[in-house]
XYZ file of C-alpha atoms in Angstrom:
153
model
C -82.499 60.942 -74.108
C -83.080 61.811 -77.631
C -86.450 63.875 -78.084
C -86.151 63.546 -81.978
C -89.906 63.173 -82.459
C -91.000 65.809 -80.502
C -88.468 68.115 -82.095
C -89.031 67.296 -85.758
C -92.890 67.560 -84.962
C -92.769 71.123 -83.525
C -90.902 72.242 -86.809
C -94.280 71.420 -88.913
C -95.580 74.619 -90.161
C -98.238 73.093 -92.780
C -101.069 70.664 -93.002
C -98.954 68.614 -95.522
C -95.893 68.606 -93.182
C -97.989 67.607 -90.183
C -99.407 64.774 -92.133
C -96.090 63.634 -93.237
C -94.782 63.608 -89.798
C -97.731 61.425 -88.402
C -97.088 58.966 -90.974
C -93.042 58.891 -90.346
C -93.808 58.459 -86.583
C -96.673 55.830 -86.753
C -94.550 53.707 -89.154
C -91.368 54.402 -87.200
C -91.403 54.471 -83.431
C -94.843 54.879 -83.031
C -95.148 51.336 -84.079
C -98.827 51.778 -85.112
C -99.156 50.897 -89.047
C -102.731 50.247 -88.562
C -103.649 53.769 -87.832
C -101.247 55.014 -90.596
C -102.911 52.776 -93.110
C -106.365 53.831 -92.019
C -105.412 57.601 -92.234
C -104.418 56.927 -95.806
C -108.039 55.857 -96.812
C -109.230 59.388 -97.460
C -107.915 62.949 -97.445
C -107.347 64.436 -94.014
C -107.480 67.899 -92.705
C -104.994 68.524 -90.141
C -104.382 70.746 -87.033
C -101.109 71.049 -85.110
C -98.624 70.948 -83.629
C -100.821 72.431 -80.934
C -100.349 72.446 -77.111
C -103.452 71.224 -75.617
C -104.683 70.551 -71.918
C -104.672 66.726 -71.025
C -108.103 67.198 -69.428
C -109.434 67.952 -72.943
C -108.483 64.656 -74.317
C -110.195 61.151 -74.016
C -108.454 58.043 -74.013
C -109.545 55.148 -75.971
C -106.875 52.627 -74.566
C -106.116 51.426 -71.200
C -107.178 48.960 -68.538
C -110.496 50.775 -67.513
C -113.657 48.565 -68.170
C -115.289 51.391 -70.335
C -112.213 51.731 -72.997
C -112.720 50.663 -76.282
C -109.415 49.209 -76.503
C -108.491 47.435 -73.426
C -105.048 46.609 -72.171
C -104.284 44.192 -69.146
C -103.596 46.183 -66.071
C -100.330 44.726 -65.517
C -98.890 45.383 -68.970
C -100.519 48.918 -68.527
C -98.777 49.817 -65.154
C -95.135 48.225 -66.390
C -95.606 50.666 -69.229
C -96.373 53.488 -67.098
C -93.407 52.954 -64.901
C -90.908 52.561 -68.039
C -92.304 55.798 -69.382
C -92.145 57.675 -66.156
C -88.454 56.569 -65.665
C -87.600 57.641 -69.281
C -89.588 61.018 -68.204
C -87.543 61.566 -65.226
C -84.345 60.774 -67.408
C -85.115 63.711 -69.670
C -87.369 62.099 -72.501
C -90.088 64.124 -73.733
C -92.940 62.133 -75.475
C -93.749 62.714 -79.099
C -97.128 64.478 -79.691
C -100.451 62.641 -79.579
C -102.469 61.964 -82.573
C -106.298 62.927 -81.952
C -109.357 62.565 -83.918
C -112.747 64.449 -83.202
C -115.872 62.805 -82.286
C -118.550 65.093 -81.772
C -117.248 67.317 -78.720
C -114.434 65.096 -77.720
C -111.046 65.208 -78.771
C -110.078 61.203 -78.746
C -106.513 60.070 -78.523
C -106.231 57.841 -81.263
C -102.373 57.378 -80.599
C -100.514 58.292 -77.381
C -102.887 57.034 -74.850
C -100.002 55.396 -72.569
C -97.911 58.591 -72.930
C -101.098 60.623 -72.139
C -101.812 58.654 -68.804
C -98.171 58.961 -67.806
C -97.633 62.621 -68.337
C -101.065 63.082 -66.283
C -99.625 60.625 -63.498
C -96.258 62.888 -63.194
C -98.464 66.184 -63.015
C -98.080 67.648 -66.514
C -101.322 69.514 -67.502
C -100.581 70.108 -71.328
C -98.892 68.205 -74.392
C -98.457 68.725 -77.890
C -100.925 67.208 -80.397
C -101.870 66.763 -84.089
C -105.572 66.591 -84.833
C -107.192 65.078 -87.984
C -110.374 65.869 -89.354
C -112.488 63.949 -92.052
C -113.639 66.850 -93.956
C -113.025 70.519 -94.615
C -116.041 71.517 -92.726
C -115.071 69.406 -89.778
C -111.763 71.012 -89.494
C -113.498 74.484 -89.683
C -115.427 73.426 -86.672
C -112.505 72.264 -84.839
C -110.578 75.503 -85.605
C -113.725 77.350 -84.346
C -113.871 75.283 -81.085
C -110.023 75.495 -80.361
C -110.394 79.320 -80.585
C -113.128 79.137 -78.160
C -111.166 77.279 -75.680
C -108.203 79.900 -76.042
C -105.935 77.380 -78.026
C -104.204 79.074 -81.137
C -103.599 76.220 -84.096
C -100.549 76.767 -85.804
C -101.869 75.389 -89.441
């Protein structure tokens, strides 16, 4: 398996490189043009790549009734099986793309990957986090440092 997306993400060292990677991924294998278009509406402030505990992230997509973006359970489970098989064969998923809502880190892209990693017993994964303002970005940096997480940019 090729792990191109993860490898190229880990090479990002600046906010501009992180943002460029996010859009390349979303418009490529990430297949999420809507998120890419939405992110381009206003300037964003980026953190990452950063390894973060899965338990600190909140999914917004899945078969559960509380999910803002519901997916049929059969489709979800099929996707989990396919991703787990790829994991066992050596695939390592691209980073998740997170937004910040109050105290929550929301998985805006990567909900399926997040759940698959949780199921196979992983506890951490790489992320990029976007903020809508510099002050929100600064608050995110303080929170990450308080959690013992050290952002790369």
